[in-house]
Each structure stands twice: as structure tokens, then as C-alpha cells.
Coordinates of C-alpha atoms in Angstrom, one line a residue:
M1 CA 13.6 -15.1 10.7
R2 CA 16.9 -16.9 9.7
V3 CA 18.8 -15.2 6.9
N4 CA 18.5 -18.5 5.0
D5 CA 14.7 -18.1 5.1
E6 CA 14.9 -14.5 3.9
V7 CA 17.1 -15.4 1.0
G8 CA 15.0 -18.5 0.2
A9 CA 11.9 -16.2 0.0
L10 CA 13.7 -13.8 -2.3
L11 CA 14.8 -16.5 -4.7
D12 CA 11.2 -17.9 -4.6
E13 CA 10.0 -14.4 -5.5
Y14 CA 12.6 -14.1 -8.3
A15 CA 11.3 -17.4 -9.7
D16 CA 7.7 -16.2 -9.6
L17 CA 8.6 -12.9 -11.3
L18 CA 10.6 -14.8 -14.0
A19 CA 7.5 -16.9 -14.7
I20 CA 5.2 -13.9 -14.8
T21 CA 7.5 -12.1 -17.3
G22 CA 7.8 -15.2 -19.5
G23 CA 11.1 -16.5 -18.4
E24 CA 12.2 -19.9 -19.5
A25 CA 10.5 -22.7 -17.5
F26 CA 13.8 -24.5 -16.7
K27 CA 15.3 -21.3 -15.3
V28 CA 12.2 -20.8 -13.1
R29 CA 12.6 -24.3 -11.8
V30 CA 16.3 -23.7 -11.1
Y31 CA 15.4 -20.8 -8.8
Q32 CA 12.6 -22.6 -7.1
K33 CA 14.8 -25.5 -6.3
A34 CA 17.6 -23.2 -5.1
A35 CA 15.1 -21.4 -2.9
R36 CA 14.1 -24.6 -1.2
S37 CA 17.7 -25.7 -0.8
V38 CA 18.8 -22.4 0.7
A39 CA 15.9 -22.3 3.2
G40 CA 16.5 -25.9 4.2
D41 CA 20.2 -25.8 4.5
P42 CA 21.4 -26.1 8.2
A43 CA 24.4 -23.9 7.7
D44 CA 24.0 -20.1 8.2
L45 CA 24.6 -18.3 4.9
V46 CA 26.4 -15.5 6.6
G47 CA 29.3 -17.7 7.4
L48 CA 29.7 -19.1 3.9
D49 CA 32.1 -18.0 1.2
D50 CA 31.5 -18.4 -2.5
A51 CA 32.6 -22.1 -2.4
G52 CA 30.4 -22.7 0.6
L53 CA 27.4 -21.1 -1.1
R54 CA 28.0 -23.2 -4.3
G55 CA 28.2 -26.3 -2.2
I56 CA 24.5 -25.9 -1.4
P57 CA 22.4 -28.2 -3.7
N58 CA 21.0 -26.3 -6.7
V59 CA 23.1 -23.2 -6.1
G60 CA 25.3 -22.4 -9.0
R61 CA 27.6 -19.5 -9.8
S62 CA 24.9 -17.0 -10.7
I63 CA 22.6 -17.7 -7.7
A64 CA 25.6 -17.7 -5.4
A65 CA 26.5 -14.2 -6.7
K66 CA 22.9 -13.0 -6.0
I67 CA 23.1 -14.4 -2.5
E68 CA 26.4 -12.7 -1.9
E69 CA 25.0 -9.4 -3.2
Y70 CA 22.1 -9.6 -0.8
L71 CA 24.3 -10.4 2.2
T72 CA 26.6 -7.5 1.3
T73 CA 24.1 -4.8 0.1
G74 CA 20.7 -6.0 1.5
S75 CA 19.2 -6.2 -2.0
I76 CA 19.4 -8.0 -5.4
H77 CA 19.4 -5.6 -8.2
E78 CA 18.0 -8.1 -10.8
L79 CA 15.1 -8.8 -8.5
E80 CA 14.5 -5.1 -8.0
E81 CA 14.4 -4.7 -11.8
L82 CA 11.9 -7.4 -12.2
R83 CA 9.8 -5.9 -9.4
A84 CA 9.8 -2.6 -11.2
R85 CA 8.5 -4.2 -14.4
I86 CA 5.4 -5.9 -12.9
P87 CA 2.5 -4.1 -11.1
V88 CA 2.3 -5.2 -7.5
G89 CA -1.4 -6.1 -8.0
V90 CA -0.4 -8.6 -10.7
R91 CA 2.0 -10.3 -8.3
Q92 CA -0.8 -10.4 -5.8
L93 CA -3.0 -12.2 -8.3
T94 CA -0.6 -15.1 -8.3
L95 CA -1.4 -15.7 -4.6
I96 CA -4.8 -16.9 -5.7
P97 CA -4.9 -20.7 -5.6
T98 CA -5.1 -22.1 -9.2
L99 CA -4.1 -18.8 -10.8
G100 CA -0.6 -19.1 -12.3
P101 CA 1.7 -16.3 -13.5
K102 CA 1.0 -16.8 -17.2
K103 CA -2.8 -16.4 -16.7
A104 CA -2.2 -13.5 -14.4
M105 CA -0.4 -11.7 -17.2
V106 CA -3.2 -12.6 -19.6
L107 CA -5.7 -11.0 -17.3
Y108 CA -3.5 -7.9 -17.0
H109 CA -2.8 -7.5 -20.7
E110 CA -6.2 -8.5 -22.1
R111 CA -8.6 -7.1 -19.5
G112 CA -6.4 -4.6 -17.5
I113 CA -6.9 -6.6 -14.3
D114 CA -4.2 -5.5 -11.8
S115 CA -5.5 -6.6 -8.4
V116 CA -7.5 -9.3 -6.6
E117 CA -10.4 -6.8 -6.2
A118 CA -10.4 -6.0 -9.9
L119 CA -10.6 -9.7 -10.7
A120 CA -13.5 -10.2 -8.3
R121 CA -15.4 -7.4 -10.1
A122 CA -14.6 -8.9 -13.5
L123 CA -16.0 -12.2 -12.4
D124 CA -19.2 -10.6 -11.1
T125 CA -19.8 -8.5 -14.2
G126 CA -18.9 -11.3 -16.7
S127 CA -16.0 -9.4 -18.1
L128 CA -14.0 -12.6 -18.6
H129 CA -16.5 -14.2 -20.9
G130 CA -14.9 -15.0 -24.2
L131 CA -11.3 -14.8 -22.9
A132 CA -9.4 -17.8 -24.1
G133 CA -8.5 -20.2 -21.2
F134 CA -11.1 -18.7 -18.8
G135 CA -14.1 -20.9 -19.2
A136 CA -16.9 -21.5 -16.7
K137 CA -14.9 -24.0 -14.7
T138 CA -11.9 -21.7 -14.5
E139 CA -14.1 -18.9 -13.3
E140 CA -15.5 -21.1 -10.6
N141 CA -12.0 -22.0 -9.5
L142 CA -11.0 -18.4 -9.4
R143 CA -14.0 -17.5 -7.3
H144 CA -13.1 -20.3 -4.9
G145 CA -9.5 -19.2 -4.9
I146 CA -10.3 -15.6 -4.0
E147 CA -12.5 -16.9 -1.2
I148 CA -9.6 -18.9 0.2
L149 CA -7.3 -15.9 -0.1
H150 CA -9.7 -13.6 1.7
K151 CA -10.2 -16.1 4.5
A152 CA -6.5 -16.3 5.0
G153 CA -6.4 -12.5 5.2
R154 CA -3.2 -11.3 6.9
R155 CA -3.0 -14.4 9.0
V156 CA 0.3 -16.2 8.8
P157 CA 1.2 -19.9 9.3
L158 CA 2.0 -21.0 12.9
G159 CA 5.7 -21.6 12.1
T160 CA 6.2 -18.1 10.7
A161 CA 4.6 -16.4 13.7
M162 CA 6.4 -18.7 16.2
E163 CA 9.9 -17.8 14.8
L164 CA 9.1 -14.1 14.9
A165 CA 7.6 -14.3 18.4
E166 CA 10.5 -16.2 19.8
T167 CA 13.0 -13.7 18.4
I168 CA 11.1 -10.8 20.0
V169 CA 10.8 -12.6 23.3
A170 CA 14.5 -13.4 23.3
D171 CA 15.5 -9.8 22.5
L172 CA 13.2 -8.3 25.1
S173 CA 14.3 -10.7 27.8
A174 CA 17.8 -9.5 27.4
V175 CA 16.8 -5.9 28.1
A176 CA 17.9 -4.7 31.6
G177 CA 15.0 -4.7 34.0
C178 CA 12.9 -7.3 32.1
E179 CA 11.8 -9.9 34.7
S180 CA 9.4 -12.1 32.6
C181 CA 8.5 -12.2 28.9
A182 CA 6.3 -14.5 26.9
F183 CA 4.0 -14.7 24.0
A184 CA 0.3 -15.4 24.5
G185 CA -2.8 -15.3 22.3
S186 CA -3.6 -17.8 19.5
L187 CA 0.1 -18.4 19.1
R188 CA 0.4 -19.9 22.6
R189 CA -2.8 -21.9 21.9
M190 CA -0.9 -23.3 18.8
R191 CA -3.6 -22.2 16.3
D192 CA -2.7 -23.2 12.7
T193 CA -2.6 -19.6 11.6
V194 CA -2.0 -16.4 13.6
G195 CA -3.5 -13.0 13.0
D196 CA -1.3 -11.0 15.3
I197 CA 1.1 -11.6 18.2
D198 CA 0.5 -10.8 21.8
V199 CA 3.7 -10.4 23.9
L200 CA 3.5 -9.9 27.7
A201 CA 6.3 -8.7 30.0
T202 CA 7.0 -7.6 33.5
S203 CA 9.7 -5.0 34.2
D204 CA 10.7 -2.4 36.7
R205 CA 11.8 -0.3 33.7
P206 CA 8.9 -0.4 31.3
A207 CA 10.0 2.7 29.3
A208 CA 13.3 1.0 28.5
L209 CA 11.5 -2.1 27.4
M210 CA 9.1 -0.1 25.1
K211 CA 12.1 1.7 23.6
A212 CA 13.9 -1.5 22.9
F213 CA 10.7 -3.0 21.3
V214 CA 10.1 -0.2 18.8
E215 CA 13.8 -0.2 17.8
L216 CA 13.9 -3.9 16.9
P217 CA 15.1 -4.5 13.3
L218 CA 11.8 -6.1 12.3
V219 CA 9.7 -3.0 13.0
E220 CA 8.3 -1.5 9.9
Q221 CA 5.8 0.9 11.6
V222 CA 4.9 1.9 15.1
I223 CA 1.2 1.9 15.2
A224 CA 0.8 3.1 18.8
A225 CA 3.2 3.7 21.7
G226 CA 2.4 4.0 25.4
D227 CA 3.6 3.4 28.9
T228 CA 2.0 -0.1 29.2
K229 CA 1.1 -1.0 25.6
T230 CA 2.9 -0.5 22.3
S231 CA 1.9 -1.9 18.9
I232 CA 4.1 -2.3 15.9
R233 CA 3.8 -3.7 12.4
T234 CA 6.5 -5.9 10.8
G235 CA 7.6 -5.7 7.2
S236 CA 5.4 -8.7 6.4
G237 CA 2.3 -6.8 7.7
L238 CA 1.9 -8.7 11.0
Q239 CA 0.9 -6.7 14.1
V240 CA 2.7 -7.3 17.4
D241 CA 1.4 -5.9 20.6
L242 CA 3.6 -5.6 23.7
R243 CA 2.0 -5.2 27.1
V244 CA 4.0 -4.6 30.3
V245 CA 2.3 -5.5 33.5
P246 CA 3.3 -5.4 37.2
P247 CA 4.8 -8.7 38.4
E248 CA 1.8 -9.3 40.7
D249 CA -0.5 -9.2 37.7
W250 CA 1.5 -11.6 35.5
G251 CA -0.6 -14.7 36.0
A252 CA -4.0 -13.0 35.4
A253 CA -2.6 -11.2 32.3
L254 CA -1.2 -14.4 30.9
Q255 CA -4.5 -16.2 31.5
Y256 CA -6.6 -13.4 30.0
F257 CA -4.5 -12.8 26.8
T258 CA -4.0 -16.5 26.1
G259 CA -7.5 -17.9 26.2
S260 CA -9.9 -17.6 23.3
R261 CA -12.8 -15.2 23.8
A262 CA -15.2 -18.1 24.4
H263 CA -12.9 -19.7 27.0
N264 CA -12.4 -16.3 28.8
I265 CA -16.2 -15.8 28.9
R266 CA -16.6 -19.2 30.6
T267 CA -13.9 -18.5 33.2
R268 CA -15.4 -15.0 33.9
E269 CA -18.8 -16.6 34.4
I270 CA -17.3 -19.0 36.9
A271 CA -15.7 -16.1 38.7
V272 CA -19.0 -14.2 38.9
H273 CA -20.8 -17.2 40.4
A274 CA -18.1 -17.3 43.1
G275 CA -18.5 -13.6 43.9
L276 CA -15.3 -12.7 42.1
K277 CA -14.3 -10.6 39.2
L278 CA -11.6 -11.8 36.7
S279 CA -9.8 -9.5 34.3
E280 CA -6.4 -9.0 32.8
Y281 CA -5.6 -7.0 36.0
G282 CA -6.3 -9.9 38.4
L283 CA -8.9 -11.8 40.3
F284 CA -10.8 -9.6 42.7
D285 CA -13.4 -9.9 45.5
V286 CA -16.5 -8.2 44.1
E287 CA -17.7 -6.9 47.6
T288 CA -14.4 -5.6 48.9
G289 CA -12.5 -4.9 45.6
A290 CA -9.5 -6.6 47.1
K291 CA -7.1 -8.4 44.7
I292 CA -7.1 -12.1 45.7
V293 CA -4.5 -13.7 43.4
S294 CA -3.0 -12.9 40.0
A295 CA 0.8 -13.5 40.1
A296 CA 0.7 -17.1 38.8
E297 CA -1.6 -18.5 36.1
D298 CA -2.2 -21.8 37.9
E299 CA -3.2 -19.9 41.1
V300 CA -5.8 -18.0 39.0
Y301 CA -7.3 -21.3 37.8
A302 CA -7.1 -22.9 41.3
R303 CA -9.1 -20.0 42.9
L304 CA -11.8 -20.6 40.3
G305 CA -11.9 -24.3 41.3
L306 CA -10.1 -25.5 38.2
P307 CA -6.8 -27.2 37.5
W308 CA -4.4 -25.4 35.2
I309 CA -5.7 -25.9 31.7
P310 CA -3.1 -26.3 28.9
P311 CA -3.2 -23.4 26.5
P312 CA -4.0 -25.5 23.3
L313 CA -7.2 -26.6 25.0
R314 CA -8.5 -23.1 25.8
E315 CA -11.1 -22.9 23.0
D316 CA -14.3 -23.7 25.0
S317 CA -14.5 -27.0 23.3
G318 CA -15.3 -29.0 26.4
E319 CA -12.1 -28.2 28.5
I320 CA -14.0 -26.4 31.2
E321 CA -16.4 -29.3 31.8
A322 CA -13.5 -31.8 31.6
A323 CA -11.6 -29.8 34.1
L324 CA -14.5 -29.6 36.5
R325 CA -14.9 -33.4 36.3
G326 CA -11.1 -33.9 36.8
E327 CA -10.9 -35.5 33.3
L328 CA -8.5 -33.2 31.4
P329 CA -6.2 -35.4 29.2
D330 CA -2.6 -36.0 29.9
L331 CA -1.5 -34.3 26.7
V332 CA 1.3 -35.6 24.5
T333 CA 4.5 -33.6 24.5
E334 CA 7.5 -33.4 22.1
A335 CA 9.5 -35.4 24.7
D336 CA 7.1 -38.4 24.3
V337 CA 7.9 -38.9 20.6
R338 CA 10.4 -41.7 20.0
G339 CA 10.7 -41.5 16.2
D340 CA 9.5 -40.0 12.9
L341 CA 7.7 -42.1 10.3
H342 CA 7.5 -39.8 7.3
T343 CA 10.6 -38.1 5.9
H344 CA 12.3 -37.5 2.6
T345 CA 15.8 -37.5 1.2
D346 CA 17.4 -36.2 -2.0
L347 CA 16.5 -39.5 -3.7
S348 CA 13.1 -37.9 -4.3
D349 CA 12.3 -34.2 -3.5
G350 CA 14.3 -33.9 -0.3
L351 CA 17.4 -31.7 0.1
A352 CA 19.7 -33.8 2.3
S353 CA 21.3 -37.2 1.8
L354 CA 20.1 -40.3 3.6
P355 CA 23.1 -40.4 5.9
D356 CA 22.7 -36.7 6.8
M357 CA 19.0 -37.2 7.6
V358 CA 19.7 -40.3 9.7
A359 CA 22.4 -38.5 11.6
A360 CA 20.2 -35.5 12.3
A361 CA 17.4 -37.8 13.6
A362 CA 19.9 -39.6 15.9
V363 CA 20.9 -36.2 17.4
R364 CA 17.3 -35.7 18.3
G365 CA 17.6 -38.8 20.5
Y366 CA 15.1 -40.9 18.4
S367 CA 14.8 -44.7 18.9
Y368 CA 13.7 -45.2 15.3
Y369 CA 13.5 -43.2 12.1
A370 CA 11.8 -43.9 8.8
V371 CA 12.8 -42.6 5.4
T372 CA 9.8 -42.6 3.1
D373 CA 10.7 -41.2 -0.3
H374 CA 8.1 -40.8 -3.0
A375 CA 6.9 -43.7 -5.1
P376 CA 6.8 -43.8 -8.9
G377 CA 3.2 -42.6 -9.1
L378 CA 4.5 -39.0 -8.5
A379 CA 6.1 -38.9 -11.9
M380 CA 8.1 -35.8 -11.4
Q381 CA 10.3 -37.6 -8.8
R382 CA 11.4 -40.3 -11.4
M383 CA 11.5 -43.0 -8.8
T384 CA 12.2 -46.5 -10.0
D385 CA 12.2 -50.0 -8.4
E386 CA 16.0 -50.1 -8.8
K387 CA 16.5 -46.8 -7.0
T388 CA 14.2 -47.9 -4.2
L389 CA 16.0 -51.2 -3.7
A390 CA 19.4 -49.6 -3.7
Q391 CA 18.2 -47.2 -1.0
R392 CA 17.0 -50.1 1.0
E393 CA 20.5 -51.6 1.1
Q394 CA 21.8 -48.2 2.3
V395 CA 19.1 -48.1 5.0
R396 CA 20.0 -51.6 6.2
A397 CA 23.6 -50.6 6.4
L398 CA 22.8 -47.6 8.6
D399 CA 20.3 -49.5 10.8
G400 CA 21.6 -49.4 14.4
R401 CA 24.8 -47.6 13.5
C402 CA 23.8 -44.2 15.0
G403 CA 23.4 -44.6 18.7
G404 CA 21.5 -47.8 18.2
M405 CA 18.7 -46.0 16.4
R406 CA 16.6 -48.3 14.2
V407 CA 16.4 -47.1 10.6
L408 CA 13.3 -48.1 8.8
H409 CA 12.8 -48.2 5.0
G410 CA 9.5 -46.9 3.9
T411 CA 7.8 -45.1 1.1
E412 CA 5.2 -42.4 0.5
L413 CA 2.7 -43.9 -1.9
N414 CA 0.4 -42.0 -4.1
I415 CA -3.3 -42.7 -3.8
D416 CA -4.7 -42.8 -7.3
P417 CA -8.2 -41.4 -8.1
D418 CA -9.7 -44.8 -7.6
G419 CA -7.9 -45.5 -4.4
G420 CA -5.1 -47.7 -5.7
V421 CA -1.4 -47.2 -4.9
D422 CA 1.9 -47.4 -6.8
W423 CA 3.3 -50.9 -6.3
P424 CA 1.7 -54.4 -6.1
G425 CA 1.5 -56.1 -2.7
G426 CA 4.5 -58.3 -3.3
F427 CA 6.8 -55.3 -3.7
L428 CA 5.1 -53.3 -0.9
A429 CA 5.8 -56.2 1.5
G430 CA 9.5 -55.4 1.4
F431 CA 8.9 -52.0 3.1
D432 CA 9.0 -51.5 6.9
V433 CA 6.3 -48.8 6.7
C434 CA 4.1 -47.4 3.9
V435 CA 2.5 -44.0 4.1
A436 CA -0.2 -43.3 1.5
S437 CA -1.2 -39.8 0.5
V438 CA -3.4 -37.9 -2.0
H439 CA -1.2 -35.8 -4.3
S440 CA -3.6 -35.1 -7.2
H441 CA -7.3 -34.9 -8.3
F442 CA -8.1 -32.8 -5.2
D443 CA -11.4 -31.7 -6.5
Q444 CA -13.1 -35.1 -6.6
P445 CA -16.7 -35.1 -5.3
S446 CA -17.1 -36.1 -1.7
E447 CA -18.5 -39.5 -2.5
L448 CA -15.6 -40.4 -4.8
M449 CA -13.0 -39.0 -2.5
T450 CA -14.4 -41.0 0.5
R451 CA -14.4 -44.2 -1.6
R452 CA -10.8 -43.4 -2.7
L453 CA -9.5 -42.9 0.9
V454 CA -11.4 -45.9 2.3
R455 CA -10.0 -48.1 -0.4
A456 CA -6.5 -47.0 0.3
C457 CA -7.1 -47.8 4.0
E458 CA -8.3 -51.3 3.1
N459 CA -5.0 -52.0 1.4
P460 CA -3.2 -54.2 3.9
Y461 CA 0.2 -52.7 3.1
V462 CA -0.9 -49.1 3.8
D463 CA 0.1 -48.4 7.4
V464 CA -0.4 -44.6 7.6
L465 CA -2.8 -42.2 5.8
G466 CA -0.5 -39.2 5.1
H467 CA -1.7 -35.6 5.4
P468 CA -5.3 -36.9 5.1
T469 CA -7.1 -33.8 4.0
A470 CA -4.3 -32.7 1.6
R471 CA -4.8 -29.1 2.6
Q472 CA -2.1 -26.5 2.2
I473 CA -2.9 -23.6 4.6
G474 CA -3.9 -20.5 2.7
R475 CA -3.2 -22.1 -0.7
R476 CA -5.3 -25.2 -1.1
P477 CA -8.5 -26.2 0.8
P478 CA -9.0 -29.6 2.3
V479 CA -10.5 -32.3 0.1
E480 CA -14.1 -33.0 0.6
A481 CA -15.0 -36.4 2.1
D482 CA -17.3 -38.1 4.6
W483 CA -14.7 -38.0 7.3
D484 CA -16.6 -40.1 9.8
E485 CA -16.7 -42.9 7.2
V486 CA -13.0 -42.5 6.5
F487 CA -12.2 -42.5 10.3
A488 CA -14.3 -45.6 10.8
A489 CA -12.4 -47.3 8.0
C490 CA -9.1 -46.4 9.6
A491 CA -10.3 -47.8 12.9
R492 CA -11.6 -51.0 11.2
T493 CA -8.4 -51.6 9.2
G494 CA -5.9 -50.4 11.8
T495 CA -4.6 -47.7 9.5
V496 CA -2.9 -44.9 11.3
L497 CA -3.9 -41.3 10.7
E498 CA -1.0 -38.8 10.3
I499 CA -0.7 -35.4 11.8
D500 CA 1.7 -33.8 9.4
S501 CA 3.8 -31.3 11.3
S502 CA 4.7 -29.1 8.3
P503 CA 3.5 -25.6 9.2
D504 CA 1.9 -25.3 5.8
R505 CA -0.2 -28.4 6.4
L506 CA -0.8 -29.3 10.1
D507 CA -2.9 -32.1 8.7
L508 CA -5.0 -33.7 10.3
P509 CA -6.5 -30.4 11.7
A510 CA -7.4 -30.4 15.3
E511 CA -11.1 -30.5 14.8
H512 CA -10.7 -33.7 12.7
I513 CA -8.5 -35.3 15.3
R514 CA -11.2 -34.9 17.9
R515 CA -13.7 -36.5 15.6
A516 CA -11.4 -39.4 14.7
R517 CA -10.6 -40.1 18.4
R518 CA -14.3 -41.0 18.9
H519 CA -13.8 -43.8 16.4
G520 CA -10.8 -45.2 18.3
V521 CA -8.2 -44.3 15.6
R522 CA -4.5 -44.4 16.2
F523 CA -2.3 -41.4 15.1
A524 CA 1.3 -40.6 14.1
V525 CA 2.8 -37.2 14.5
D526 CA 5.4 -36.9 11.7
T527 CA 7.4 -34.1 10.2
D528 CA 7.2 -34.9 6.4
A529 CA 10.7 -33.4 6.6
H530 CA 12.4 -32.6 3.3
A531 CA 15.6 -31.1 4.9
V532 CA 17.4 -31.4 8.2
P533 CA 15.9 -28.2 9.7
H534 CA 12.4 -29.6 9.0
L535 CA 12.8 -32.2 11.7
A536 CA 12.3 -29.4 14.2
H537 CA 8.8 -28.8 12.8
L538 CA 7.7 -31.7 15.1
R539 CA 6.6 -29.2 17.7
Y540 CA 4.0 -27.8 15.5
G541 CA 2.5 -31.2 14.9
I542 CA 2.6 -31.8 18.7
G543 CA 0.8 -28.5 19.2
T544 CA -1.9 -29.7 16.8
A545 CA -2.1 -33.1 18.5
Q546 CA -2.6 -31.3 21.8
R547 CA -5.4 -29.2 20.3
G548 CA -6.9 -32.5 19.4
W549 CA -6.8 -33.7 23.0
L550 CA -4.3 -36.5 22.3
A551 CA -2.5 -38.4 25.0
P552 CA 0.8 -40.2 24.2
G553 CA -0.6 -43.7 24.1
E554 CA -2.9 -42.7 21.2
I555 CA 0.2 -41.9 19.0
V556 CA 2.1 -44.8 17.6
N557 CA 5.4 -43.1 17.3
T558 CA 5.5 -42.6 21.1
W559 CA 5.7 -46.3 21.5
P560 CA 8.9 -48.2 22.1
A561 CA 10.6 -49.5 18.9
D562 CA 9.8 -53.1 19.4
E563 CA 6.2 -52.4 20.0
L564 CA 5.9 -50.1 17.0
I565 CA 7.6 -52.6 14.7
A566 CA 5.5 -55.4 15.9
F567 CA 2.4 -53.3 15.3
L568 CA 3.5 -52.5 11.7
R569 CA 4.2 -56.1 10.9
A570 CA 0.9 -57.3 12.4
H571 CA -0.9 -54.8 10.2
R572 CA 0.3 -56.7 7.2

């Protein structure tokens, strides 16, 4: 994890603890904004002096001092004092969706509730009856929130697990004697959340590799240590398993520890029917016990009569049948993407300026790039017509100035409860691209939400339906809707469905992508970037698109600039 992310998380925690202890609302917001700015700043905090720290948006003298204290001592004493004042269980209560810090403290002071388990018992026994602010609807929301929290368990977002795994793989690859090292499991399959991390390696010095593994700075606890397998737990509670295998077993081990259980059952069945035995140790002839092939993963699949199956497809969701028919899709890759159609700047809730975001997009080699700051309907952003039109002039001035990259002026509209959007058609006609998203009233009944989304799609100026299910992984469930009706409306109106690459969203989810494909819908893989580093989140959206079986041609931002712009104009 980058030190910026560590400090951002600490400032976020400081803001939460301030809120729990009754701190002034404006001060809580200051620390929340600073947390986002620090985590999203491209410069490494370690290399910044006081002036450099204070140059980060929303970082003033006091916050800069706290950052310097952490970089010097490894802790922030004011944060430690706040931690000591609040039971850990009360802080855990605030992880429950819909339960804010003030209500958590009411539960603690009025009913002695100091853990998620205690709250669940109180709900079951009716102990909250009569407590001001905790009526029947609130109790229902709390039950649902606890259910979401339990489902998330110790699973972490894809982005968090990926950064950790890549750090581990890089560190172990540098150990003398390490020949190969890679992560496998659900992380390699690009699942939206990860329960633990599987790392595989080959080495002629496995003892040295195991020693280096348990001595990594991120290790909080060594769960088990052995010659071929060692398990550790990180400070965040995530388990990481390292397995060292002989070079000749690499392919079989990678295949075995990557596939889902259901996928592996299918491949083992194919092996059995061919008189073979497939395991993490290799592919063997059942009669003679001889090892046939296992050094390379594609060789393992080939011996089973299958082409190599991309890891994101290995879920037993039809990939075996498609492989046998020779019909596996030519999956989209990050290299296929020519531009980003959903990003933000500091004009709304982004952290970087328009020129900085445009320059960063150009560095990525994009042919086009759209800025889509929030519209007035999201009142907290205080957007106005004047601000939007002034930004449009800036966009036009930047168009083509960075390596010939087209810069498009867009907006992210808010879909009202009745399906309307922020501006009238005459004003919307001035945008190059309009993304429309649900940002409120998430608990509408399915029938109303379906009508809301369909009406938004029927607006001729809505080009893209942004993060369609509105989910926030582990924090907010997807909205309820008749998705087949929504997807049919998108296909009928030519509205593009977004795959939001933010690791906290990954929305549309893969299972919805597969359903939408059957309706002939087009997609866009966007980052919804609010800072320069967020542009790199594209790979998570691409992983989700791959899990949805998407080929490049189905994704509009893989198209050449002229083709995309013509499509957007024709949609109007």
C-alpha cells in the first residue's frame, strides 16, 4: 500500500472518530476532504517537505503537521487519544451501512450496545423499542445493514488485494533463487472482492523464499510455516498463502489454484474421462502414474483437449462448453481502450485541475478523453450553468493540444426519482457526452426504480447510464430493478451501459453484463476518476468486462475517435 493511502486511511479514521465524539461537522468534513486529497495525490508524501504537504488540496498547517508526525514516528498522537476514548466495538458499528457515528454513540450510551453482535441481539429482542430515532424503518435498515456487513465478512475490494499481492510478488521475485512468482485464486480471476490471496512460486531455495515471506513488513501474524506452504495474516486481517512448487509443476499448480472450485471440478472430470488425473501436482496417466505435463498452464489445458481459458472466465459459467466448441470470446484488454468517458475535476468533487487530468490522460496514450463533472442536481457540488460553460471554453482550448488527443466536454447528470435529469434538452445539446447516474433515493421499490432508469434511457441526450446498480461494495447494496427491462430499454434507445472501474463499485457487475449482452447492449469501461491516480483503475473495470465475456467491439471507448464521436452525435 502506498504511504499516501495509509495516511489517507488514518485521516479518514480521524474524521470518523471526531464525528463519533461530537466534533464540529465542518472539522469532520475538512479531514474527510484531506483524506481524499492525500490518497489521490500523485506525489509520494515521503518526498515532500512542509510546504509540499500544504500544497496538497485541503491540507492545512494542522493536518500537514499530523502527516509529518506519522512519517517521522509511525503514529499520530491525537488519533491515538481518540482511539482510546472510544470502544472498538462502537467504531465497528459505524461500518454498518446507514448507521452514522452519532446514532452509534446513542446506542452505546442509551443501551450499552458496543458491538455489531450486541446490536443484532438488541434488534432480535426488541431492546431498541422506544429509543428516539430508532423506529421500525430504522430497525429494518439496520438489519439489512448488518446483513450486508456479514456478507462482506473479511473480504476486501479487488483494488486493495491487487496492490497488496503485487507488492508481495515483487518482493519475493527479488529473492535469490526465485524463478517464478505470481498470484492466483479469485484475485487472478478478477473477482470484485477477495477473501484471501494465493501466491505461487518456484525456487531452488524454498527455505530462503519462506524466510523472506514471513519477514515482509506487512506480516502481522504467521499462521503456519512449512517447507512448501506458509500462511500469514496482514495488519488488515487478510490471509496470504505462499506455496512453493517445483518448476515442472508450475503450470498445473497455477491452473489448480486459479480456477474456481466449480471450474476445477469440470476440468478434473474431463481428465477422468480421458484416463488422466489432474491435481495441483500435475497431470498424470491413471494406469501408469506417469506425469504427462504440468510445467505450463496452456499445456495442461491442451492435453485436456481445451484451449487456454482466460482466468476471469474460470467460473463454470459456460466457458468449458464454449472452449469445446471453439467459441471462447476474444476478450477486451486494457490496451484496446482508446479513451475514458467518465471523469471528474476539482470543479466538482475531483481533486485535480482540468489541465492536470487532461495531461495525465494524454500520458496514457488516449485518443480522446471526456471530463464529466457533476450537474446542479447534486446540490453539494454547487454547480451552475456559468461554471459549466466556463469549463467548456477551457475544454475547447485544450482539445487537440496534448498529443492530438480529443478532449470532450461532458457532464454526469443526476437521475431524479421520477427519471428526469438536471438540465433541459436545449442546454444538454451543448455537451459532447452525457452520463446519467442514480445518486439518491436508492431504496425505491423495483417497479419505480425500473421506470426511473428506463425514462432516463429514453432521454435522447443521455448517452451513458453511469454505475447502473449504484452499488458500493460492502457499503451499499445494488438498487432493485427489473434489469432485463432496463437492458432492453438501453438496447432500444442506444444508451450505453457503463462499467465503472472504481474498485468500490465495479458496476455493472459481471453477472449483469452477461445478461445485458443478450439484449445487444453496448458498453463503456470508464474510471469515474476523481484524481490522477484513479485513471489507473481502468484495469479493474477491464477485469470486470472480461468476467462479463466482453470483446473490444462491444465497448464504445475502444472505437476510434471519429467513430465514437459520430455515434454520440447520432444518438441525439
